[in-house]
mmCIF file of C-alpha atoms in Angstrom:
data_model
loop_
_atom_site.group_PDB
_atom_site.id
_atom_site.type_symbol
_atom_site.label_atom_id
_atom_site.label_comp_id
_atom_site.label_asym_id
_atom_site.label_seq_id
_atom_site.Cartn_x
_atom_site.Cartn_y
_atom_site.Cartn_z
ATOM 1 C CA MET E 188 98.287 137.705 27.672
ATOM 2 C CA LYS E 189 95.875 134.679 27.057
ATOM 3 C CA LEU E 190 95.585 131.847 29.374
ATOM 4 C CA GLY E 191 95.230 128.211 28.040
ATOM 5 C CA LYS E 192 92.562 125.760 29.298
ATOM 6 C CA LYS E 193 95.119 124.472 31.836
ATOM 7 C CA GLY E 194 96.155 128.162 32.953
ATOM 8 C CA LYS E 195 92.364 128.940 33.604
ATOM 9 C CA LYS E 196 91.897 125.898 35.591
ATOM 10 C CA ILE E 197 94.811 126.818 37.912
ATOM 11 C CA LEU E 198 93.476 130.418 38.318
ATOM 12 C CA ILE E 199 90.052 129.273 39.238
ATOM 13 C CA ALA E 200 91.546 126.864 41.835
ATOM 14 C CA ALA E 201 93.785 129.454 43.183
ATOM 15 C CA SER E 202 90.874 131.988 43.351
ATOM 16 C CA ALA E 203 88.670 129.312 45.240
ATOM 17 C CA LEU E 204 91.437 128.676 47.792
ATOM 18 C CA ALA E 205 91.971 132.392 48.315
ATOM 19 C CA ALA E 206 88.144 132.738 48.781
ATOM 20 C CA VAL E 207 88.284 129.869 51.530
ATOM 21 C CA ALA E 208 91.122 131.186 53.213
ATOM 22 C CA LEU E 209 89.519 134.590 53.664
ATOM 23 C CA CYS E 210 86.336 133.188 55.109
ATOM 24 C CA ALA E 211 88.178 130.909 57.539
ATOM 25 C CA LEU E 212 90.356 133.828 58.739
ATOM 26 C CA PRO E 213 87.942 135.171 61.326
ATOM 27 C CA LEU E 214 87.735 131.618 62.729
ATOM 28 C CA THR E 215 91.358 131.574 63.521
ATOM 29 C CA GLN E 216 91.242 134.639 65.717
ATOM 30 C CA THR E 217 91.048 134.225 69.532
ATOM 31 C CA ARG E 218 87.415 134.318 70.613
ATOM 32 C CA SER E 219 86.138 136.270 73.697
ATOM 33 C CA ASP E 220 83.373 135.860 76.065
ATOM 34 C CA GLY E 221 81.252 138.352 74.372
ATOM 35 C CA ASN E 222 82.964 141.564 75.428
ATOM 36 C CA GLY E 223 84.231 142.398 71.880
ATOM 37 C CA ASP E 224 87.716 141.221 71.319
ATOM 38 C CA LEU E 225 88.671 141.065 75.038
ATOM 39 C CA LEU E 226 89.331 138.012 76.943
ATOM 40 C CA THR E 227 88.380 137.421 80.415
ATOM 41 C CA GLU E 228 89.621 133.805 81.033
ATOM 42 C CA LEU E 229 91.883 131.230 79.584
ATOM 43 C CA LYS E 230 90.719 127.553 79.298
ATOM 44 C CA ARG E 231 92.973 125.435 81.412
ATOM 45 C CA PRO E 232 94.309 121.895 79.799
ATOM 46 C CA GLY E 233 92.746 118.647 81.102
ATOM 47 C CA TYR E 234 94.099 116.292 83.621
ATOM 48 C CA GLY E 235 97.267 114.706 82.507
ATOM 49 C CA GLU E 236 97.654 117.044 79.470
ATOM 50 C CA GLU E 237 100.677 119.307 79.011
ATOM 51 C CA ASP E 238 100.884 122.824 79.962
ATOM 52 C CA TYR E 239 99.716 125.262 77.251
ATOM 53 C CA ILE E 240 101.185 128.563 76.322
ATOM 54 C CA TYR E 241 98.709 131.379 75.059
ATOM 55 C CA SER E 242 100.017 134.190 72.744
ATOM 56 C CA LEU E 243 98.055 137.299 74.033
ATOM 57 C CA GLN E 244 98.034 141.016 73.195
ATOM 58 C CA ALA E 245 97.594 143.116 76.125
ATOM 59 C CA ARG E 246 96.821 146.884 76.120
ATOM 60 C CA TYR E 247 98.071 148.596 79.292
ATOM 61 C CA GLY E 248 97.617 152.180 79.449
ATOM 62 C CA ASP E 249 98.300 153.525 76.071
ATOM 63 C CA LYS E 250 100.769 150.819 74.991
ATOM 64 C CA ASN E 251 100.297 147.251 73.598
ATOM 65 C CA TYR E 252 102.343 144.246 74.756
ATOM 66 C CA THR E 253 102.544 140.583 73.184
ATOM 67 C CA LEU E 254 102.845 138.142 75.935
ATOM 68 C CA ASP E 255 103.265 134.377 76.025
ATOM 69 C CA VAL E 256 101.165 133.244 79.224
ATOM 70 C CA PRO E 257 101.753 129.621 80.335
ATOM 71 C CA VAL E 258 98.633 127.973 81.750
ATOM 72 C CA SER E 259 99.236 124.627 83.768
ATOM 73 C CA ALA E 260 96.784 121.696 83.338
ATOM 74 C CA LYS E 261 94.156 120.885 85.787
ATOM 75 C CA LYS E 262 95.233 119.385 88.862
ATOM 76 C CA LEU E 263 93.616 116.706 91.321
ATOM 77 C CA THR E 264 93.633 117.672 94.971
ATOM 78 C CA GLY E 265 92.198 116.281 97.982
ATOM 79 C CA THR E 266 88.879 114.446 97.908
ATOM 80 C CA GLU E 267 88.993 114.850 93.992
ATOM 81 C CA LEU E 268 92.209 112.880 93.962
ATOM 82 C CA GLN E 269 90.923 110.101 95.984
ATOM 83 C CA ALA E 270 87.755 109.963 93.779
ATOM 84 C CA ALA E 271 89.661 110.007 90.780
ATOM 85 C CA PHE E 272 91.853 107.119 92.044
ATOM 86 C CA ASP E 273 88.861 105.031 92.799
ATOM 87 C CA SER E 274 87.306 105.785 89.440
ATOM 88 C CA ALA E 275 90.589 104.873 87.570
ATOM 89 C CA PHE E 276 90.582 101.570 89.541
ATOM 90 C CA GLU E 277 86.964 100.783 88.472
ATOM 91 C CA LEU E 278 87.924 101.546 84.868
ATOM 92 C CA ILE E 279 90.781 99.061 84.706
ATOM 93 C CA CYS E 280 88.767 96.561 86.622
ATOM 94 C CA ASP E 281 86.012 96.979 84.020
ATOM 95 C CA LYS E 282 88.659 96.257 81.140
ATOM 96 C CA MET E 283 90.629 93.760 82.677
ATOM 97 C CA PRO E 284 88.406 90.448 82.109
ATOM 98 C CA GLY E 285 88.749 90.977 78.185
ATOM 99 C CA GLU E 286 86.968 88.059 76.789
ATOM 100 C CA ASN E 287 86.404 86.272 80.116
ATOM 101 C CA PRO E 288 82.997 86.599 81.772
ATOM 102 C CA SER E 289 84.427 88.160 84.844
ATOM 103 C CA LEU E 290 87.605 87.894 87.069
ATOM 104 C CA ARG E 291 86.189 84.833 88.898
ATOM 105 C CA GLU E 292 86.030 82.900 85.628
ATOM 106 C CA VAL E 293 89.366 83.485 83.791
ATOM 107 C CA ARG E 294 90.115 81.033 81.137
ATOM 108 C CA SER E 295 91.709 83.286 78.490
ATOM 109 C CA ASN E 296 94.198 86.287 78.596
ATOM 110 C CA LEU E 297 93.602 89.579 80.715
ATOM 111 C CA VAL E 298 93.623 92.894 79.822
ATOM 112 C CA PHE E 299 96.132 95.055 81.638
ATOM 113 C CA THR E 300 95.464 98.736 80.963
ATOM 114 C CA PRO E 301 98.739 100.744 81.225
ATOM 115 C CA SER E 302 97.188 104.145 81.691
ATOM 116 C CA VAL E 303 93.891 105.951 82.513
ATOM 117 C CA PRO E 304 94.073 109.159 80.293
ATOM 118 C CA GLU E 305 90.892 110.417 81.758
ATOM 119 C CA TYR E 306 92.753 111.373 84.612
ATOM 120 C CA GLY E 307 96.289 111.503 83.428
ATOM 121 C CA MET E 308 97.407 108.387 85.504
ATOM 122 C CA THR E 309 99.506 105.483 84.873
ATOM 123 C CA VAL E 310 99.070 101.911 85.908
ATOM 124 C CA GLU E 311 101.821 99.174 86.732
ATOM 125 C CA TYR E 312 100.956 95.563 87.498
ATOM 126 C CA THR E 313 102.587 93.001 89.720
ATOM 127 C CA LEU E 314 101.457 89.450 90.733
ATOM 128 C CA ASN E 315 102.276 87.029 93.756
ATOM 129 C CA ASP E 316 102.891 84.288 91.159
ATOM 130 C CA TYR E 317 104.047 84.638 87.437
ATOM 131 C CA SER E 318 103.706 80.956 86.547
ATOM 132 C CA VAL E 319 100.169 81.254 85.375
ATOM 133 C CA ILE E 320 99.591 85.054 84.766
ATOM 134 C CA ASN E 321 102.404 87.042 83.463
ATOM 135 C CA CYS E 322 103.039 90.771 83.519
ATOM 136 C CA PHE E 323 101.274 91.225 80.315
ATOM 137 C CA GLY E 324 98.023 89.580 81.295
ATOM 138 C CA GLU E 325 98.787 86.306 79.303
ATOM 139 C CA VAL E 326 97.116 83.360 81.049
ATOM 140 C CA ASN E 327 98.757 79.738 80.929
ATOM 141 C CA ASN E 328 96.080 77.763 82.762
ATOM 142 C CA GLY E 329 96.821 74.158 81.207
ATOM 143 C CA ALA E 330 98.162 72.866 84.651
ATOM 144 C CA VAL E 331 95.708 74.505 87.241
ATOM 145 C CA PRO E 332 93.445 72.356 89.396
ATOM 146 C CA GLN E 333 90.068 71.163 88.350
ATOM 147 C CA GLU E 334 88.501 73.503 90.908
ATOM 148 C CA GLY E 335 90.508 76.545 89.832
ATOM 149 C CA GLU E 336 93.218 78.694 91.561
ATOM 150 C CA ASN E 337 93.086 82.097 92.980
ATOM 151 C CA TYR E 338 95.696 84.683 92.356
ATOM 152 C CA THR E 339 96.031 88.453 93.364
ATOM 153 C CA VAL E 340 96.892 91.107 90.608
ATOM 154 C CA TYR E 341 98.427 94.208 92.360
ATOM 155 C CA ALA E 342 97.652 97.469 90.362
ATOM 156 C CA GLN E 343 99.680 100.526 91.418
ATOM 157 C CA ILE E 344 98.035 103.718 90.018
ATOM 158 C CA THR E 345 100.218 106.569 89.892
ATOM 159 C CA TYR E 346 99.372 110.461 89.453
ATOM 160 C CA GLY E 347 102.354 112.655 89.300
ATOM 161 C CA MET E 348 104.375 112.024 92.539
ATOM 162 C CA LEU E 349 101.366 110.276 94.186
ATOM 163 C CA SER E 350 100.568 106.597 93.831
ATOM 164 C CA GLN E 351 97.887 104.274 95.416
ATOM 165 C CA SER E 352 98.034 100.415 95.247
ATOM 166 C CA TYR E 353 94.943 98.072 94.793
ATOM 167 C CA GLU E 354 94.507 94.330 94.911
ATOM 168 C CA ILE E 355 92.359 92.590 92.565
ATOM 169 C CA PRO E 356 91.291 88.933 93.040
ATOM 170 C CA VAL E 357 91.537 86.598 90.073
ATOM 171 C CA THR E 358 90.250 82.977 89.889
ATOM 172 C CA VAL E 359 91.846 81.128 87.137
ATOM 173 C CA LEU E 360 90.036 78.044 85.806
ATOM 174 C CA LEU E 361 90.962 75.317 83.281
ATOM 175 C CA PRO E 362 90.246 76.173 79.767
ATOM 176 C CA VAL E 363 87.120 74.782 78.106
ATOM 177 C CA TYR E 364 88.126 71.956 75.569
ATOM 178 C CA SER E 365 86.155 70.467 73.190
ATOM 179 C CA ASP E 366 85.961 66.620 73.042
ATOM 180 C CA GLU E 367 88.429 66.241 70.297
ATOM 181 C CA GLU E 368 90.848 68.553 72.088
ATOM 182 C CA ARG E 369 90.587 66.530 75.241
ATOM 183 C CA GLU E 370 91.268 63.309 73.549
ATOM 184 C CA ILE E 371 94.165 64.828 71.663
ATOM 185 C CA ASN E 372 95.658 66.207 75.139
ATOM 186 C CA LYS E 373 95.427 62.687 76.661
ATOM 187 C CA ILE E 374 97.266 61.247 73.906
ATOM 188 C CA LEU E 375 99.908 64.020 74.106
ATOM 189 C CA GLU E 376 100.161 63.325 77.845
ATOM 190 C CA GLU E 377 100.550 59.634 77.286
ATOM 191 C CA LEU E 378 103.394 60.244 74.613
ATOM 192 C CA ALA E 379 105.085 62.793 76.959
ATOM 193 C CA ARG E 380 105.305 60.008 79.558
ATOM 194 C CA ALA E 381 106.680 57.614 77.008
ATOM 195 C CA ASP E 382 109.454 60.186 75.940
ATOM 196 C CA LYS E 383 110.446 60.597 79.795
ATOM 197 C CA THR E 384 111.395 56.936 80.018
ATOM 198 C CA GLY E 385 114.708 57.772 78.439
ATOM 199 C CA GLU E 386 114.869 54.440 76.293
ATOM 200 C CA GLU E 387 117.013 54.442 73.372
ATOM 201 C CA ASP E 388 113.958 54.232 71.271
ATOM 202 C CA MET E 389 110.780 55.735 72.280
ATOM 203 C CA LYS E 390 108.019 53.314 72.569
ATOM 204 C CA LEU E 391 104.405 54.548 71.389
ATOM 205 C CA PRO E 392 101.683 53.567 73.672
ATOM 206 C CA VAL E 393 99.107 50.845 72.581
ATOM 207 C CA SER E 394 96.184 52.257 74.483
ATOM 208 C CA VAL E 395 95.117 55.419 75.851
ATOM 209 C CA ASP E 396 92.762 55.764 78.916
ATOM 210 C CA GLY E 397 91.878 52.119 78.079
ATOM 211 C CA GLN E 398 91.190 52.429 74.345
ATOM 212 C CA ASP E 399 93.589 51.078 71.608
ATOM 213 C CA ILE E 400 95.563 53.462 69.609
ATOM 214 C CA ALA E 401 97.595 52.786 66.575
ATOM 215 C CA PHE E 402 100.151 55.299 65.142
ATOM 216 C CA SER E 403 101.230 55.670 61.338
ATOM 217 C CA GLU E 404 103.394 58.212 59.776
ATOM 218 C CA LYS E 405 101.579 61.131 58.236
ATOM 219 C CA PRO E 406 101.635 60.686 54.625
ATOM 220 C CA LYS E 407 103.680 63.152 52.719
ATOM 221 C CA SER E 408 101.806 65.743 50.649
ATOM 222 C CA LYS E 409 101.543 64.912 46.995
ATOM 223 C CA ALA E 410 101.236 68.330 45.929
ATOM 224 C CA PRO E 411 104.756 69.081 44.883
ATOM 225 C CA ILE E 412 104.742 65.839 42.854
ATOM 226 C CA ILE E 413 101.658 67.021 41.043
ATOM 227 C CA LEU E 414 102.662 70.659 40.764
ATOM 228 C CA LEU E 415 106.202 69.982 39.357
ATOM 229 C CA PRO E 416 105.076 68.526 36.300
ATOM 230 C CA VAL E 417 102.364 71.226 35.704
ATOM 231 C CA LEU E 418 105.084 73.797 36.344
ATOM 232 C CA ALA E 419 107.410 72.025 33.849
ATOM 233 C CA ALA E 420 104.715 71.893 31.292
ATOM 234 C CA PHE E 421 103.883 75.653 31.733
ATOM 235 C CA VAL E 422 107.663 76.508 31.463
ATOM 236 C CA PHE E 423 107.877 74.480 28.337
ATOM 237 C CA TRP E 424 104.834 75.806 26.906
ATOM 238 C CA TYR E 425 105.881 79.478 27.469
ATOM 239 C CA TYR E 426 109.304 78.865 26.230
ATOM 240 C CA LYS E 427 108.059 77.478 22.947
ATOM 241 C CA ARG E 428 105.099 79.851 22.605
ATOM 242 C CA PHE E 429 107.154 83.045 23.316
ATOM 243 C CA VAL E 430 110.868 82.685 23.708
ATOM 244 C CA LEU E 431 111.299 80.227 20.756
ATOM 245 C CA LYS E 432 108.908 82.153 18.515
ATOM 246 C CA LYS E 433 110.646 85.511 19.311
ATOM 247 C CA ARG E 434 114.033 83.883 18.731
ATOM 248 C CA ALA E 435 112.917 82.402 15.240
ATOM 249 C CA GLU E 436 111.397 85.878 14.467
ATOM 250 C CA ASN E 437 114.739 87.650 15.115
ATOM 251 C CA GLU E 438 116.695 84.961 13.170
ATOM 252 C CA ARG E 439 114.347 85.292 10.235
ATOM 253 C CA GLU E 440 114.616 89.049 10.106
ATOM 254 C CA GLU E 441 118.304 89.151 10.548
ATOM 255 C CA GLN E 442 118.500 86.537 7.601
ATOM 256 C CA LEU E 443 116.380 88.673 5.374
ATOM 257 C CA ARG E 444 118.401 91.652 5.944
ATOM 258 C CA MET E 445 121.774 89.742 5.134
ATOM 259 C CA ASP E 446 119.962 88.148 1.931
ATOM 260 C CA TYR E 447 118.488 91.516 0.705
ATOM 261 C CA SER E 448 121.701 92.776 -0.904
ATOM 262 C CA GLU E 449 122.238 89.567 -2.894
ATOM 263 C CA ILE E 450 118.551 89.370 -4.013
ATOM 264 C CA VAL E 451 118.343 92.945 -5.356
ATOM 265 C CA SER E 452 121.909 92.594 -6.961
ATOM 266 C CA LYS E 453 120.573 89.493 -8.960
ATOM 267 C CA LEU E 454 117.332 91.397 -9.772
ATOM 268 C CA SER E 455 119.560 94.157 -11.134
ATOM 269 C CA LEU E 456 121.826 91.979 -13.103
ATOM 270 C CA LEU E 457 118.929 89.963 -14.549
ATOM 271 C CA MET E 458 116.368 92.875 -15.443
ATOM 272 C CA GLY E 459 119.500 95.000 -16.699
ATOM 273 C CA ALA E 460 119.836 92.028 -19.240
ATOM 274 C CA GLY E 461 116.436 92.413 -20.582
ATOM 275 C CA MET E 462 114.491 90.151 -18.366
ATOM 276 C CA SER E 463 111.083 91.189 -17.072
ATOM 277 C CA GLY E 464 110.343 91.340 -13.373
ATOM 278 C CA ALA E 465 108.442 88.059 -13.336
ATOM 279 C CA ASN E 466 111.027 86.135 -15.208
ATOM 280 C CA ALA E 467 113.724 87.593 -12.953
ATOM 281 C CA PHE E 468 111.810 86.452 -9.846
ATOM 282 C CA LYS E 469 111.480 82.949 -11.584
ATOM 283 C CA ARG E 470 115.010 82.647 -12.424
ATOM 284 C CA ILE E 471 116.103 83.650 -8.934
ATOM 285 C CA SER E 472 113.666 81.278 -7.342
ATOM 286 C CA ARG E 473 114.766 78.312 -9.655
ATOM 287 C CA ASP E 474 118.546 79.005 -8.730
ATOM 288 C CA TYR E 475 117.473 79.018 -5.018
ATOM 289 C CA ALA E 476 115.760 75.676 -5.555
ATOM 290 C CA ASP E 477 118.897 74.074 -7.097
ATOM 291 C CA THR E 478 121.114 75.440 -4.252
ATOM 292 C CA LYS E 479 118.773 74.401 -1.532
ATOM 293 C CA ALA E 480 118.765 70.697 -3.100
ATOM 294 C CA GLN E 481 122.612 70.847 -3.153
ATOM 295 C CA LYS E 482 122.804 72.039 0.661
ATOM 296 C CA ASN E 483 120.393 69.491 1.959
ATOM 297 C CA GLY E 484 117.271 71.731 2.320
ATOM 298 C CA THR E 485 118.852 74.840 3.932
ATOM 299 C CA VAL E 486 116.222 77.595 3.967
ATOM 300 C CA ARG E 487 116.918 81.197 3.099
ATOM 301 C CA TYR E 488 113.747 83.252 3.968
ATOM 302 C CA GLY E 489 114.362 86.069 1.450
ATOM 303 C CA TYR E 490 114.574 83.514 -1.463
ATOM 304 C CA GLU E 491 111.529 81.726 0.005
ATOM 305 C CA GLU E 492 109.465 84.765 -0.303
ATOM 306 C CA VAL E 493 110.806 85.401 -3.732
ATOM 307 C CA ALA E 494 109.757 81.959 -4.750
ATOM 308 C CA ALA E 495 106.467 82.299 -3.281
ATOM 309 C CA ALA E 496 105.964 85.579 -5.294
ATOM 310 C CA SER E 497 106.960 83.838 -8.363
ATOM 311 C CA ASN E 498 104.487 81.008 -7.842
ATOM 312 C CA ARG E 499 101.640 83.694 -7.260
ATOM 313 C CA ILE E 500 102.691 85.149 -10.542
ATOM 314 C CA ALA E 501 102.630 81.630 -12.213
ATOM 315 C CA SER E 502 99.250 80.814 -10.802
ATOM 316 C CA GLY E 503 97.630 83.746 -12.392
ATOM 317 C CA VAL E 504 97.791 86.674 -9.618
ATOM 318 C CA SER E 505 98.808 89.955 -11.259
ATOM 319 C CA GLU E 506 102.504 91.081 -10.761
ATOM 320 C CA ALA E 507 101.523 93.945 -8.772
ATOM 321 C CA GLU E 508 99.482 92.187 -6.343
ATOM 322 C CA ALA E 509 102.291 89.597 -6.152
ATOM 323 C CA TYR E 510 104.953 92.056 -5.444
ATOM 324 C CA ALA E 511 102.677 93.674 -2.901
ATOM 325 C CA ALA E 512 102.309 90.317 -1.029
ATOM 326 C CA PHE E 513 105.926 89.863 -1.337
ATOM 327 C CA GLY E 514 106.597 93.248 0.686
ATOM 328 C CA ARG E 515 103.813 92.452 3.222
ATOM 329 C CA ALA E 516 105.203 89.019 3.885
ATOM 330 C CA CYS E 517 108.765 90.211 4.625
ATOM 331 C CA ARG E 518 107.806 92.998 6.783
ATOM 332 C CA ILE E 519 111.073 94.734 6.403
ATOM 333 C CA HIS E 520 111.363 98.261 5.111
ATOM 334 C CA SER E 521 113.898 97.387 2.471
ATOM 335 C CA TYR E 522 111.880 94.631 1.057
ATOM 336 C CA ILE E 523 108.648 96.780 1.133
ATOM 337 C CA LYS E 524 110.608 99.455 -0.812
ATOM 338 C CA LEU E 525 111.681 96.849 -3.391
ATOM 339 C CA ALA E 526 108.254 95.573 -3.798
ATOM 340 C CA SER E 527 107.064 99.262 -4.327
ATOM 341 C CA LEU E 528 109.788 99.653 -7.059
ATOM 342 C CA MET E 529 108.904 96.456 -8.918
ATOM 343 C CA THR E 530 105.162 97.573 -8.839
ATOM 344 C CA GLN E 531 106.151 101.006 -10.254
ATOM 345 C CA ASN E 532 108.002 99.202 -13.033
ATOM 346 C CA VAL E 533 104.987 97.064 -13.865
ATOM 347 C CA VAL E 534 102.628 100.053 -13.918
ATOM 348 C CA LYS E 535 104.866 102.758 -15.404
ATOM 349 C CA GLY E 536 107.339 100.880 -17.373
ATOM 350 C CA THR E 537 111.041 100.322 -17.303
ATOM 351 C CA GLU E 538 112.261 103.725 -18.310
ATOM 352 C CA GLY E 539 114.990 104.796 -15.663
ATOM 353 C CA PHE E 540 114.278 101.755 -13.539
ATOM 354 C CA ASN E 541 117.654 99.972 -13.943
ATOM 355 C CA MET E 542 119.252 103.082 -12.516
ATOM 356 C CA VAL E 543 117.071 103.304 -9.516
ATOM 357 C CA LEU E 544 117.654 99.562 -9.049
ATOM 358 C CA ARG E 545 121.521 100.059 -9.272
ATOM 359 C CA GLY E 546 121.197 102.845 -6.454
ATOM 360 C CA GLU E 547 119.208 100.414 -4.364
ATOM 361 C CA VAL E 548 121.934 97.792 -4.927
ATOM 362 C CA THR E 549 124.668 100.370 -3.573
ATOM 363 C CA GLU E 550 122.265 101.139 -0.371
ATOM 364 C CA ALA E 551 121.680 97.433 0.099
ATOM 365 C CA PHE E 552 125.386 96.593 0.171
ATOM 366 C CA ALA E 553 126.295 99.447 2.497
ATOM 367 C CA GLU E 554 123.221 98.373 4.743
ATOM 368 C CA ARG E 555 124.830 94.832 4.899
ATOM 369 C CA LYS E 556 128.274 96.088 5.631
ATOM 370 C CA ALA E 557 126.867 97.976 8.661
ATOM 371 C CA LEU E 558 124.997 94.905 9.802
ATOM 372 C CA ALA E 559 128.133 92.722 9.517
ATOM 373 C CA ARG E 560 129.928 95.419 11.625
ATOM 374 C CA THR E 561 127.176 95.251 14.203
ATOM 375 C CA LYS E 562 127.439 91.370 14.277
ATOM 376 C CA GLY E 563 131.168 91.703 14.958
ATOM 377 C CA GLU E 564 130.706 93.846 17.883
ATOM 378 C CA GLU E 565 127.947 91.469 19.277
ATOM 379 C CA ALA E 566 130.230 88.680 18.885
ATOM 380 C CA GLY E 567 133.168 90.484 20.754
ATOM 381 C CA THR E 568 130.583 91.205 23.633
ATOM 382 C CA LYS E 569 129.703 87.579 23.881
ATOM 383 C CA LEU E 570 133.193 86.747 24.203
ATOM 384 C CA LEU E 571 133.631 88.595 27.462
ATOM 385 C CA LEU E 572 132.124 86.081 29.700
ATOM 386 C CA PRO E 573 134.326 83.113 28.627
ATOM 387 C CA MET E 574 137.233 85.774 28.861
ATOM 388 C CA VAL E 575 136.437 86.608 32.582
ATOM 389 C CA MET E 576 135.917 82.867 33.400
ATOM 390 C CA MET E 577 139.550 82.328 31.916
ATOM 391 C CA LEU E 578 140.769 85.204 33.902
ATOM 392 C CA GLY E 579 139.273 83.648 36.931
ATOM 393 C CA VAL E 580 140.938 80.261 36.297
ATOM 394 C CA VAL E 581 144.362 81.906 35.777
ATOM 395 C CA LEU E 582 143.853 83.858 39.063
ATOM 396 C CA VAL E 583 143.181 80.515 40.881
ATOM 397 C CA ILE E 584 146.248 78.788 39.326
ATOM 398 C CA ILE E 585 148.575 81.723 40.456
ATOM 399 C CA ILE E 586 146.920 82.586 43.858
ATOM 400 C CA VAL E 587 146.228 79.027 45.369
ATOM 401 C CA PRO E 588 149.915 77.775 45.005
ATOM 402 C CA ALA E 589 151.159 81.193 46.543
ATOM 403 C CA PHE E 590 148.686 80.723 49.575
ATOM 404 C CA MET E 591 149.852 76.866 49.952
ATOM 405 C CA SER E 592 153.452 77.941 50.002
ATOM 406 C CA PHE E 593 152.954 79.724 53.358
#
């Protein structure tokens, strides 16, 4: 069986994966301490980690046994435990300042570390006052004294069933404001005092810290006023450039399809009576011009293209080129086919042409009948919305009086 290019690639990829798996297989086996495949010790999980279960094979006498051996994690005891508590405390103290220079100069939020994974310990924080520092370490220091204020953070470090508490002194200072921020705060404080008067209308201050101040309403953004005309212009351009153009193209194509049966029927009648193709086109375009004048310039795109082809022939363009241009301008299969037939008539003569043209007339009317049926179905679909709306009106007329009668 031959493999395709894709099959060969799959085979090569599968072979490569198999080779990698074979090479990695020895690495997945349990390693020993150098005595062949024999183990002399099992690695114990670290502090705070979960107990681990090793799957081992034991040879006892002349029999082999498969055993699941649980190994508990390392435990801290005695002096080790106290040293671990102290080390954990140092770690949380190192991380607690966050962006502050130290715990004696706290102006922004503190970092409360919830655990010390190095020793498998957890930490809970409490404070003697939550008005300035909350349990998440967030600092609200807008109202502390100029010299700062001292607080105590209590950290309870827990290891298993044992815990130990530590006190961490913290000094919270006022935030450092820029000159602009200080001025804004002064104005806001003065406005807050004016609001507390409880008068019917809040009077704005005329001066702040001995300096005159004047208020005015912030000017509304003019962006919506500018953007609205721009957006409207864009929508108008898009609608005219794409929607109307597409709609006009669809209407033109639909009209061309509807007029095709009439045009080919007239051509068959005129050329069957002995007219040449050029004269038949000329006669059809002349009749169209008279009808157009009577109907106040109503345009029919199929006849417009026939008139354009007749004008090309009158201006000296060969009939074959004029018919080819006629088919290209219409851009519809039936017209392209008609243009091809007219060109063949010029090149090969009129023998059998009338019979072919009559067959084309039969097909054109069948196509028009199918097109009319499709249009009728579309009209029925468009009537669904008005019918649904009328149904809603009828339901309202029936239901509302019924509810009002209760």
